[in-house]
């Protein structure tokens, strides 16, 4: 499925336009740090929008599965906050942008904490807080939460998981450094296994849109009605995504696009418009900062056209988009959940 879905609606037309404008952009390179990621089809491009009322709009390849990679980080952080509360999690994981690469082996020198939950160190620390009597139960708890946020049962890409495990010595070094400073407790191999598994969960652009809408909807999946995350943690998760979610482009992203977002090396981007929308984009070619080239263009375009930036003059309240979506009524596609 590589032709855009031209639903005759305002949002549908904008997605169609974004697809048309950007699907031939050929800049960037597919991640190859493990061979499996290098096998992705660089032509794939999909964008999906899901409202908190459950309306879905999409264009392009929204059914193609890819590994979620670092887009798992906000969800594992949300799990930690839901299970342990803000104060405990804050004692282990900071909230400052790091200014270093996402996989750097560096902790805050004053506190010994990882800088934030969107870099590998922070995500490994969050993984150490997942609850369960053994690693199998914790892995299932993680998969169950991701599935509940997506509204369908997700699964692992076993060969990506194997490769992440085989090549993950940098992440091992980060984990042992945190163990040394008492930032994580327990069995390091098991914690890393949870981290490698969370990176290897298969999703589609549509899944990302639903997962984003679950955050936008204050932790409740708008399609299933299931409450996945404690409402009080959403503010914390979105704040850290807003300041740290797009690698070394996070400041410029906040400036130009202005929505909490997270990207991953497989080419996914998840965006959240508070109380309104989840946005999922997928295209595997990455720019020099590790963000999907077409995905960045598509979300920037949507933000500009719909006035989604948190501080845009048109964005005057939590339901400023409602009128547009109401006028779209009936034109949304039925998501395959
Ligand atoms: N699995 C990757 C790693 O740990 C995550 C990369 C990413 O999406 N930034 O290095």
Short mmCIF file of N, CA, C and O in Angstrom, two decimals, residues 47-178:
data_model
loop_
_atom_site.label_atom_id
_atom_site.label_comp_id
_atom_site.label_asym_id
_atom_site.label_seq_id
_atom_site.Cartn_x
_atom_site.Cartn_y
_atom_site.Cartn_z
N UNK A 47 1.78 8.48 7.20
CA UNK A 47 1.46 9.46 8.26
C UNK A 47 0.04 9.19 8.71
O UNK A 47 -0.87 9.04 7.88
N UNK A 48 -0.17 9.17 10.02
CA UNK A 48 -1.50 8.88 10.56
C UNK A 48 -1.80 9.83 11.72
O UNK A 48 -0.91 10.13 12.52
N UNK A 49 -3.03 10.31 11.77
CA UNK A 49 -3.47 11.19 12.86
C UNK A 49 -4.66 10.51 13.54
O UNK A 49 -5.56 10.03 12.87
N UNK A 50 -4.62 10.47 14.87
CA UNK A 50 -5.73 9.89 15.64
C UNK A 50 -6.20 10.91 16.67
O UNK A 50 -5.39 11.42 17.44
N UNK A 51 -7.48 11.23 16.65
CA UNK A 51 -7.96 12.23 17.61
C UNK A 51 -8.31 11.55 18.93
O UNK A 51 -8.49 10.33 18.99
N UNK A 52 -8.45 12.35 19.99
CA UNK A 52 -8.81 11.77 21.29
C UNK A 52 -10.26 11.28 21.28
O UNK A 52 -10.70 10.61 22.22
N UNK A 53 -11.01 11.61 20.22
CA UNK A 53 -12.36 11.06 20.08
C UNK A 53 -12.34 9.77 19.25
O UNK A 53 -13.40 9.22 18.94
N UNK A 54 -11.16 9.35 18.83
CA UNK A 54 -11.06 8.08 18.11
C UNK A 54 -11.20 8.19 16.60
O UNK A 54 -11.34 7.19 15.91
N UNK A 55 -11.17 9.43 16.04
CA UNK A 55 -11.21 9.57 14.58
C UNK A 55 -9.80 9.40 14.03
O UNK A 55 -8.84 9.97 14.57
N UNK A 56 -9.69 8.67 12.94
CA UNK A 56 -8.37 8.34 12.38
C UNK A 56 -8.27 8.84 10.94
O UNK A 56 -9.20 8.66 10.16
N UNK A 57 -7.15 9.47 10.62
CA UNK A 57 -6.90 9.96 9.25
C UNK A 57 -5.53 9.46 8.85
O UNK A 57 -4.60 9.51 9.67
N UNK A 58 -5.37 9.01 7.62
CA UNK A 58 -4.06 8.48 7.28
C UNK A 58 -3.74 8.62 5.80
O UNK A 58 -4.65 8.79 4.97
N UNK A 59 -2.46 8.57 5.50
CA UNK A 59 -2.00 8.65 4.12
C UNK A 59 -0.73 7.83 3.98
O UNK A 59 0.14 7.88 4.85
N UNK A 60 -0.64 7.06 2.90
CA UNK A 60 0.59 6.30 2.64
C UNK A 60 0.63 4.98 3.39
O UNK A 60 -0.40 4.36 3.65
N UNK A 61 1.87 4.59 3.77
CA UNK A 61 2.11 3.24 4.27
C UNK A 61 1.91 3.14 5.79
O UNK A 61 2.87 2.97 6.54
N UNK A 62 0.67 3.20 6.20
CA UNK A 62 0.39 3.20 7.65
C UNK A 62 0.25 1.80 8.23
O UNK A 62 0.03 1.64 9.43
N UNK A 63 0.36 0.76 7.38
CA UNK A 63 0.26 -0.63 7.85
C UNK A 63 1.61 -1.34 7.89
O UNK A 63 1.68 -2.50 8.26
N UNK A 64 2.67 -0.64 7.47
CA UNK A 64 3.98 -1.28 7.43
C UNK A 64 4.57 -1.34 8.85
O UNK A 64 4.60 -0.33 9.55
N UNK A 65 5.02 -2.52 9.24
CA UNK A 65 5.60 -2.67 10.59
C UNK A 65 7.09 -2.34 10.58
O UNK A 65 7.80 -2.66 9.64
N UNK A 66 7.53 -1.73 11.66
CA UNK A 66 8.95 -1.40 11.86
C UNK A 66 9.18 -1.43 13.37
O UNK A 66 8.21 -1.43 14.15
N UNK A 67 10.45 -1.47 13.80
CA UNK A 67 10.67 -1.53 15.25
C UNK A 67 10.58 -0.13 15.86
O UNK A 67 11.05 0.85 15.30
N UNK A 68 9.98 -0.09 17.02
CA UNK A 68 9.66 1.19 17.66
C UNK A 68 10.93 1.92 18.12
O UNK A 68 10.96 3.14 18.18
N UNK A 69 11.99 1.14 18.45
CA UNK A 69 13.27 1.71 18.90
C UNK A 69 13.06 2.74 20.01
O UNK A 69 12.33 2.46 20.94
N UNK A 70 13.65 3.91 19.90
CA UNK A 70 13.63 4.83 21.04
C UNK A 70 12.27 5.47 21.32
O UNK A 70 12.12 6.15 22.33
N UNK A 71 11.30 5.22 20.44
CA UNK A 71 9.95 5.75 20.75
C UNK A 71 9.34 4.96 21.91
O UNK A 71 8.34 5.35 22.49
N UNK A 72 10.01 3.85 22.27
CA UNK A 72 9.57 3.13 23.48
C UNK A 72 9.83 3.94 24.75
O UNK A 72 9.18 3.73 25.78
N UNK A 73 10.77 4.86 24.70
CA UNK A 73 11.26 5.49 25.94
C UNK A 73 10.18 6.25 26.72
O UNK A 73 10.06 6.08 27.93
N UNK A 74 9.36 7.09 26.06
CA UNK A 74 8.33 7.76 26.86
C UNK A 74 7.36 6.78 27.54
O UNK A 74 6.84 7.08 28.63
N UNK A 75 7.13 5.63 26.91
CA UNK A 75 6.15 4.69 27.48
C UNK A 75 6.72 3.93 28.68
O UNK A 75 6.01 3.67 29.65
N UNK A 76 8.01 3.61 28.62
CA UNK A 76 8.62 2.95 29.77
C UNK A 76 8.75 3.96 30.93
O UNK A 76 8.55 3.62 32.11
N UNK A 77 9.01 5.20 30.59
CA UNK A 77 9.04 6.27 31.60
C UNK A 77 7.65 6.41 32.24
O UNK A 77 7.52 6.51 33.46
N UNK A 78 6.61 6.39 31.40
CA UNK A 78 5.24 6.49 31.92
C UNK A 78 4.92 5.29 32.83
O UNK A 78 4.26 5.45 33.86
N UNK A 79 5.42 4.11 32.46
CA UNK A 79 5.21 2.93 33.33
C UNK A 79 5.86 3.15 34.68
O UNK A 79 5.28 2.86 35.73
N UNK A 80 7.11 3.64 34.65
CA UNK A 80 7.85 3.87 35.91
C UNK A 80 7.12 4.89 36.78
O UNK A 80 6.94 4.68 37.99
N UNK A 81 6.67 5.96 36.17
CA UNK A 81 5.96 7.01 36.93
C UNK A 81 4.64 6.48 37.47
O UNK A 81 4.26 6.77 38.61
N UNK A 82 3.93 5.70 36.64
CA UNK A 82 2.65 5.15 37.08
C UNK A 82 2.85 4.21 38.27
O UNK A 82 2.10 4.24 39.24
N UNK A 83 3.91 3.38 38.21
CA UNK A 83 4.10 2.37 39.26
C UNK A 83 4.80 2.91 40.51
O UNK A 83 4.59 2.38 41.60
N UNK A 84 5.66 3.92 40.36
CA UNK A 84 6.49 4.33 41.50
C UNK A 84 6.27 5.77 41.94
O UNK A 84 6.78 6.18 42.98
N UNK A 85 5.59 6.57 41.14
CA UNK A 85 5.37 7.96 41.51
C UNK A 85 6.54 8.85 41.12
O UNK A 85 7.66 8.38 40.88
N UNK A 86 6.24 10.16 41.04
CA UNK A 86 7.21 11.11 40.52
C UNK A 86 8.49 11.23 41.35
O UNK A 86 9.60 11.24 40.81
N UNK A 87 8.36 11.27 42.69
CA UNK A 87 9.54 11.54 43.52
C UNK A 87 10.57 10.42 43.42
O UNK A 87 11.77 10.68 43.28
N UNK A 88 10.08 9.19 43.47
CA UNK A 88 11.01 8.06 43.39
C UNK A 88 11.70 8.04 42.02
O UNK A 88 12.93 7.89 41.94
N UNK A 89 10.94 8.23 40.96
CA UNK A 89 11.53 8.18 39.61
C UNK A 89 12.50 9.35 39.41
O UNK A 89 13.59 9.19 38.85
N UNK A 90 12.15 10.50 39.95
CA UNK A 90 13.02 11.68 39.82
C UNK A 90 14.35 11.47 40.55
O UNK A 90 15.38 12.02 40.17
N UNK A 91 14.34 10.64 41.60
CA UNK A 91 15.60 10.39 42.32
C UNK A 91 16.55 9.53 41.47
O UNK A 91 17.75 9.48 41.72
N UNK A 92 16.02 8.86 40.44
CA UNK A 92 16.84 7.97 39.60
C UNK A 92 17.07 8.51 38.18
O UNK A 92 18.02 8.10 37.52
N UNK A 93 16.17 9.37 37.69
CA UNK A 93 16.24 9.83 36.30
C UNK A 93 15.96 11.33 36.26
O UNK A 93 14.91 11.78 36.74
N UNK A 94 16.91 12.11 35.72
CA UNK A 94 16.75 13.56 35.67
C UNK A 94 15.80 14.01 34.59
O UNK A 94 15.16 13.19 33.89
N UNK A 95 15.69 15.33 34.43
CA UNK A 95 14.75 15.89 33.45
C UNK A 95 15.41 17.00 32.61
O UNK A 95 14.73 17.86 32.05
N UNK A 96 16.74 16.97 32.52
CA UNK A 96 17.45 17.98 31.74
C UNK A 96 17.90 17.41 30.39
O UNK A 96 18.36 16.27 30.34
N UNK A 97 17.83 18.21 29.32
CA UNK A 97 18.44 17.78 28.06
C UNK A 97 19.93 17.53 28.30
O UNK A 97 20.55 18.22 29.11
N UNK A 98 20.48 16.52 27.63
CA UNK A 98 21.86 16.13 27.98
C UNK A 98 22.91 16.92 27.20
O UNK A 98 24.01 17.11 27.67
N UNK A 99 22.56 17.33 25.98
CA UNK A 99 23.59 17.96 25.15
C UNK A 99 24.59 16.95 24.61
O UNK A 99 25.55 17.31 23.93
N UNK A 100 24.39 15.67 24.94
CA UNK A 100 25.26 14.61 24.41
C UNK A 100 24.42 13.67 23.56
O UNK A 100 23.19 13.71 23.59
N UNK A 101 25.10 12.77 22.84
CA UNK A 101 24.38 11.82 22.00
C UNK A 101 23.50 10.92 22.86
O UNK A 101 23.78 10.70 24.04
N UNK A 102 22.43 10.37 22.24
CA UNK A 102 21.46 9.56 22.98
C UNK A 102 22.08 8.34 23.64
O UNK A 102 21.60 7.84 24.64
N UNK A 103 23.20 7.85 23.05
CA UNK A 103 23.80 6.63 23.59
C UNK A 103 25.10 6.91 24.33
O UNK A 103 25.93 6.02 24.51
N UNK A 104 25.28 8.15 24.77
CA UNK A 104 26.56 8.47 25.41
C UNK A 104 26.64 7.84 26.80
O UNK A 104 25.64 7.66 27.50
N UNK A 105 27.89 7.51 27.16
CA UNK A 105 28.13 6.83 28.44
C UNK A 105 28.45 7.92 29.45
O UNK A 105 29.60 8.10 29.86
N UNK A 106 27.44 8.70 29.81
CA UNK A 106 27.68 9.84 30.68
C UNK A 106 26.47 10.05 31.59
O UNK A 106 25.32 9.90 31.17
N UNK A 107 26.77 10.34 32.87
CA UNK A 107 25.71 10.62 33.84
C UNK A 107 25.91 12.03 34.37
O UNK A 107 27.00 12.60 34.26
N UNK A 108 24.86 12.60 34.96
CA UNK A 108 24.96 13.92 35.57
C UNK A 108 26.01 13.85 36.70
O UNK A 108 25.87 13.05 37.63
N UNK A 109 27.04 14.69 36.59
CA UNK A 109 28.17 14.55 37.53
C UNK A 109 27.79 14.89 38.98
O UNK A 109 28.41 14.41 39.91
N UNK A 110 26.79 15.72 39.16
CA UNK A 110 26.40 16.08 40.54
C UNK A 110 25.54 15.01 41.19
O UNK A 110 25.69 14.71 42.36
N UNK A 111 24.63 14.43 40.41
CA UNK A 111 23.65 13.52 41.01
C UNK A 111 23.89 12.06 40.65
O UNK A 111 23.25 11.17 41.24
N UNK A 112 24.73 11.82 39.65
CA UNK A 112 24.96 10.47 39.08
C UNK A 112 23.73 9.91 38.38
O UNK A 112 23.69 8.72 38.07
N UNK A 113 22.71 10.73 38.18
CA UNK A 113 21.52 10.25 37.47
C UNK A 113 21.74 10.37 35.96
O UNK A 113 22.48 11.24 35.50
N UNK A 114 21.06 9.51 35.18
CA UNK A 114 21.00 9.78 33.74
C UNK A 114 20.30 11.12 33.54
O UNK A 114 19.45 11.51 34.35
N UNK A 115 20.65 11.82 32.46
CA UNK A 115 20.10 13.17 32.28
C UNK A 115 18.59 13.19 32.15
O UNK A 115 17.92 14.06 32.71
N UNK A 116 18.04 12.27 31.37
CA UNK A 116 16.59 12.25 31.19
C UNK A 116 16.18 10.89 30.65
O UNK A 116 17.03 10.06 30.31
N UNK A 117 14.88 10.66 30.56
CA UNK A 117 14.37 9.33 30.20
C UNK A 117 14.35 9.09 28.69
O UNK A 117 13.99 8.00 28.25
N UNK A 118 14.72 10.09 27.89
CA UNK A 118 14.67 9.92 26.44
C UNK A 118 16.01 9.45 25.87
O UNK A 118 16.12 9.17 24.68
N UNK A 119 17.07 9.44 26.70
CA UNK A 119 18.35 8.88 26.26
C UNK A 119 18.47 7.45 26.79
O UNK A 119 17.75 7.06 27.72
N UNK A 120 19.38 6.68 26.21
CA UNK A 120 19.46 5.26 26.57
C UNK A 120 19.63 5.04 28.07
O UNK A 120 18.98 4.18 28.66
N UNK A 121 20.52 5.83 28.70
CA UNK A 121 20.76 5.64 30.13
C UNK A 121 19.46 5.78 30.93
O UNK A 121 19.16 4.96 31.81
N UNK A 122 18.69 6.80 30.61
CA UNK A 122 17.43 7.03 31.32
C UNK A 122 16.43 5.91 31.08
O UNK A 122 15.69 5.50 31.98
N UNK A 123 16.42 5.41 29.85
CA UNK A 123 15.47 4.33 29.53
C UNK A 123 15.88 3.03 30.21
O UNK A 123 15.04 2.25 30.64
N UNK A 124 17.19 2.80 30.32
CA UNK A 124 17.66 1.59 31.02
C UNK A 124 17.30 1.71 32.51
O UNK A 124 16.84 0.75 33.13
N UNK A 125 17.47 2.91 33.07
CA UNK A 125 17.09 3.11 34.48
C UNK A 125 15.58 2.91 34.65
O UNK A 125 15.13 2.28 35.62
N UNK A 126 14.78 3.42 33.70
CA UNK A 126 13.32 3.23 33.79
C UNK A 126 12.98 1.74 33.67
O UNK A 126 12.09 1.24 34.37
N UNK A 127 13.72 1.02 32.82
CA UNK A 127 13.47 -0.42 32.64
C UNK A 127 13.72 -1.18 33.94
O UNK A 127 13.07 -2.19 34.21
N UNK A 128 14.69 -0.68 34.73
CA UNK A 128 15.01 -1.38 35.99
C UNK A 128 13.87 -1.25 37.00
O UNK A 128 13.85 -1.95 38.00
N UNK A 129 12.92 -0.34 36.73
CA UNK A 129 11.82 -0.11 37.67
C UNK A 129 10.55 -0.88 37.30
O UNK A 129 9.54 -0.81 38.01
N UNK A 130 10.60 -1.61 36.18
CA UNK A 130 9.42 -2.39 35.78
C UNK A 130 9.19 -3.51 36.79
O UNK A 130 10.14 -4.19 37.20
N UNK A 131 7.94 -3.67 37.20
CA UNK A 131 7.65 -4.61 38.28
C UNK A 131 7.26 -6.00 37.78
O UNK A 131 6.67 -6.13 36.71
N UNK A 132 7.59 -7.02 38.58
CA UNK A 132 7.23 -8.40 38.24
C UNK A 132 8.13 -9.34 39.02
O UNK A 132 9.25 -8.95 39.38
N UNK A 133 7.67 -10.57 39.24
CA UNK A 133 8.46 -11.48 40.10
C UNK A 133 9.70 -12.01 39.38
O UNK A 133 10.69 -12.38 40.01
N UNK A 134 9.66 -12.09 38.05
CA UNK A 134 10.86 -12.51 37.32
C UNK A 134 10.90 -11.75 35.99
O UNK A 134 9.98 -10.99 35.67
N UNK A 135 11.98 -11.96 35.23
CA UNK A 135 12.16 -11.15 34.02
C UNK A 135 11.07 -11.45 32.98
O UNK A 135 10.65 -10.55 32.24
N UNK A 136 10.60 -12.70 32.95
CA UNK A 136 9.54 -13.04 32.00
C UNK A 136 8.27 -12.24 32.32
O UNK A 136 7.63 -11.70 31.43
N UNK A 137 7.96 -12.15 33.60
CA UNK A 137 6.75 -11.42 33.99
C UNK A 137 6.91 -9.92 33.71
O UNK A 137 5.98 -9.25 33.26
N UNK A 138 8.12 -9.42 33.90
CA UNK A 138 8.34 -7.99 33.63
C UNK A 138 8.28 -7.72 32.12
O UNK A 138 7.76 -6.70 31.68
N UNK A 139 8.82 -8.65 31.33
CA UNK A 139 8.75 -8.48 29.87
C UNK A 139 7.30 -8.49 29.40
O UNK A 139 6.90 -7.70 28.54
N UNK A 140 6.50 -9.37 30.00
CA UNK A 140 5.10 -9.43 29.61
C UNK A 140 4.37 -8.15 30.07
O UNK A 140 3.52 -7.62 29.34
N UNK A 141 4.72 -7.63 31.25
CA UNK A 141 4.08 -6.40 31.73
C UNK A 141 4.36 -5.27 30.74
O UNK A 141 3.48 -4.47 30.39
N UNK A 142 5.61 -5.21 30.27
CA UNK A 142 6.01 -4.17 29.30
C UNK A 142 5.23 -4.34 28.00
O UNK A 142 4.64 -3.38 27.48
N UNK A 143 5.20 -5.56 27.47
CA UNK A 143 4.49 -5.78 26.21
C UNK A 143 3.00 -5.50 26.37
O UNK A 143 2.35 -4.94 25.47
N UNK A 144 2.45 -5.84 27.54
CA UNK A 144 1.01 -5.61 27.76
C UNK A 144 0.70 -4.12 27.77
O UNK A 144 -0.32 -3.68 27.21
N UNK A 145 1.58 -3.32 28.37
CA UNK A 145 1.32 -1.87 28.43
C UNK A 145 1.44 -1.25 27.03
O UNK A 145 0.60 -0.44 26.62
N UNK A 146 2.47 -1.64 26.27
CA UNK A 146 2.61 -1.11 24.91
C UNK A 146 1.40 -1.50 24.06
O UNK A 146 0.88 -0.69 23.29
N UNK A 147 0.95 -2.74 24.22
CA UNK A 147 -0.20 -3.22 23.45
C UNK A 147 -1.45 -2.45 23.85
O UNK A 147 -2.26 -2.08 22.98
N UNK A 148 -1.63 -2.22 25.14
CA UNK A 148 -2.82 -1.48 25.59
C UNK A 148 -2.79 -0.06 25.05
O UNK A 148 -3.82 0.49 24.64
N UNK A 149 -1.60 0.56 25.01
CA UNK A 149 -1.51 1.93 24.47
C UNK A 149 -1.83 1.93 22.98
O UNK A 149 -2.41 2.89 22.46
N UNK A 150 -1.45 0.86 22.26
CA UNK A 150 -1.69 0.79 20.81
C UNK A 150 -3.09 0.26 20.48
O UNK A 150 -3.55 0.41 19.35
N UNK A 151 -3.74 -0.39 21.44
CA UNK A 151 -5.08 -0.92 21.20
C UNK A 151 -5.08 -2.22 20.42
O UNK A 151 -6.12 -2.64 19.90
N UNK A 152 -3.94 -2.87 20.31
CA UNK A 152 -3.88 -4.21 19.70
C UNK A 152 -2.65 -4.91 20.26
O UNK A 152 -1.72 -4.25 20.73
N UNK A 153 -2.68 -6.25 20.18
CA UNK A 153 -1.55 -7.00 20.73
C UNK A 153 -0.34 -6.83 19.82
O UNK A 153 -0.37 -7.17 18.62
N UNK A 154 0.74 -6.28 20.36
CA UNK A 154 1.97 -6.08 19.59
C UNK A 154 2.89 -7.28 19.79
O UNK A 154 2.65 -8.12 20.65
N UNK A 155 3.95 -7.35 18.98
CA UNK A 155 4.89 -8.48 19.12
C UNK A 155 6.31 -7.99 18.86
O UNK A 155 6.52 -6.91 18.30
N UNK A 156 7.27 -8.84 19.26
CA UNK A 156 8.69 -8.50 19.07
C UNK A 156 9.17 -8.89 17.70
O UNK A 156 8.75 -9.91 17.16
N UNK A 157 10.10 -8.11 17.15
CA UNK A 157 10.89 -8.57 16.01
C UNK A 157 12.08 -9.32 16.62
O UNK A 157 13.01 -8.71 17.16
N UNK A 158 12.00 -10.66 16.54
CA UNK A 158 13.00 -11.48 17.24
C UNK A 158 14.40 -11.26 16.69
O UNK A 158 15.37 -11.29 17.44
N UNK A 159 14.54 -11.02 15.37
CA UNK A 159 15.91 -10.90 14.85
C UNK A 159 16.50 -9.54 15.23
O UNK A 159 17.70 -9.44 15.49
N UNK A 160 15.68 -8.49 15.30
CA UNK A 160 16.20 -7.21 15.79
C UNK A 160 16.59 -7.35 17.27
O UNK A 160 17.67 -6.90 17.69
N UNK A 161 15.74 -8.02 18.04
CA UNK A 161 16.05 -8.22 19.47
C UNK A 161 17.38 -8.96 19.65
O UNK A 161 18.24 -8.56 20.45
N UNK A 162 17.57 -10.01 18.83
CA UNK A 162 18.83 -10.77 18.91
C UNK A 162 20.02 -9.88 18.56
O UNK A 162 21.02 -9.86 19.26
N UNK A 163 19.88 -9.08 17.49
CA UNK A 163 20.99 -8.22 17.08
C UNK A 163 21.28 -7.13 18.10
O UNK A 163 22.43 -6.80 18.36
N UNK A 164 20.21 -6.54 18.66
CA UNK A 164 20.42 -5.52 19.71
C UNK A 164 21.22 -6.13 20.87
O UNK A 164 22.12 -5.51 21.41
N UNK A 165 20.87 -7.38 21.22
CA UNK A 165 21.53 -8.06 22.33
C UNK A 165 22.99 -8.34 21.98
O UNK A 165 23.90 -8.12 22.79
N UNK A 166 23.21 -8.80 20.75
CA UNK A 166 24.58 -9.16 20.35
C UNK A 166 25.50 -7.95 20.22
O UNK A 166 26.70 -8.04 20.49
N UNK A 167 24.94 -6.82 19.81
CA UNK A 167 25.79 -5.66 19.52
C UNK A 167 25.72 -4.59 20.61
O UNK A 167 26.30 -3.51 20.45
N UNK A 168 25.01 -4.87 21.73
CA UNK A 168 24.67 -3.80 22.67
C UNK A 168 25.70 -3.51 23.74
O UNK A 168 25.32 -3.16 24.87
N UNK A 169 26.99 -3.59 23.43
CA UNK A 169 27.98 -3.41 24.49
C UNK A 169 28.00 -1.99 25.06
O UNK A 169 28.31 -1.78 26.23
N UNK A 170 27.67 -1.03 24.24
CA UNK A 170 27.61 0.35 24.73
C UNK A 170 26.51 0.49 25.79
O UNK A 170 26.70 1.12 26.84
N UNK A 171 25.36 -0.11 25.51
CA UNK A 171 24.27 -0.08 26.48
C UNK A 171 24.64 -0.86 27.74
O UNK A 171 24.25 -0.49 28.85
N UNK A 172 25.41 -1.95 27.56
CA UNK A 172 25.89 -2.70 28.74
C UNK A 172 26.80 -1.80 29.59
O UNK A 172 26.69 -1.76 30.81
N UNK A 173 27.67 -1.05 28.93
CA UNK A 173 28.59 -0.16 29.66
C UNK A 173 27.79 0.89 30.45
O UNK A 173 28.08 1.19 31.61
N UNK A 174 26.76 1.44 29.79
CA UNK A 174 25.90 2.44 30.47
C UNK A 174 25.25 1.82 31.70
O UNK A 174 25.22 2.42 32.79
N UNK A 175 24.73 0.60 31.53
CA UNK A 175 24.01 -0.06 32.64
C UNK A 175 24.96 -0.33 33.82
O UNK A 175 24.61 -0.08 34.98
N UNK A 176 26.17 -0.83 33.51
CA UNK A 176 27.10 -1.12 34.61
C UNK A 176 27.56 0.15 35.31
O UNK A 176 27.77 0.18 36.53
N UNK A 177 27.72 1.23 34.55
CA UNK A 177 28.08 2.51 35.18
C UNK A 177 26.98 2.94 36.16
O UNK A 177 27.26 3.37 37.29
N UNK A 178 25.73 2.78 35.74
CA UNK A 178 24.62 3.16 36.63
C UNK A 178 24.53 2.23 37.84
O UNK A 178 24.19 2.66 38.93
#
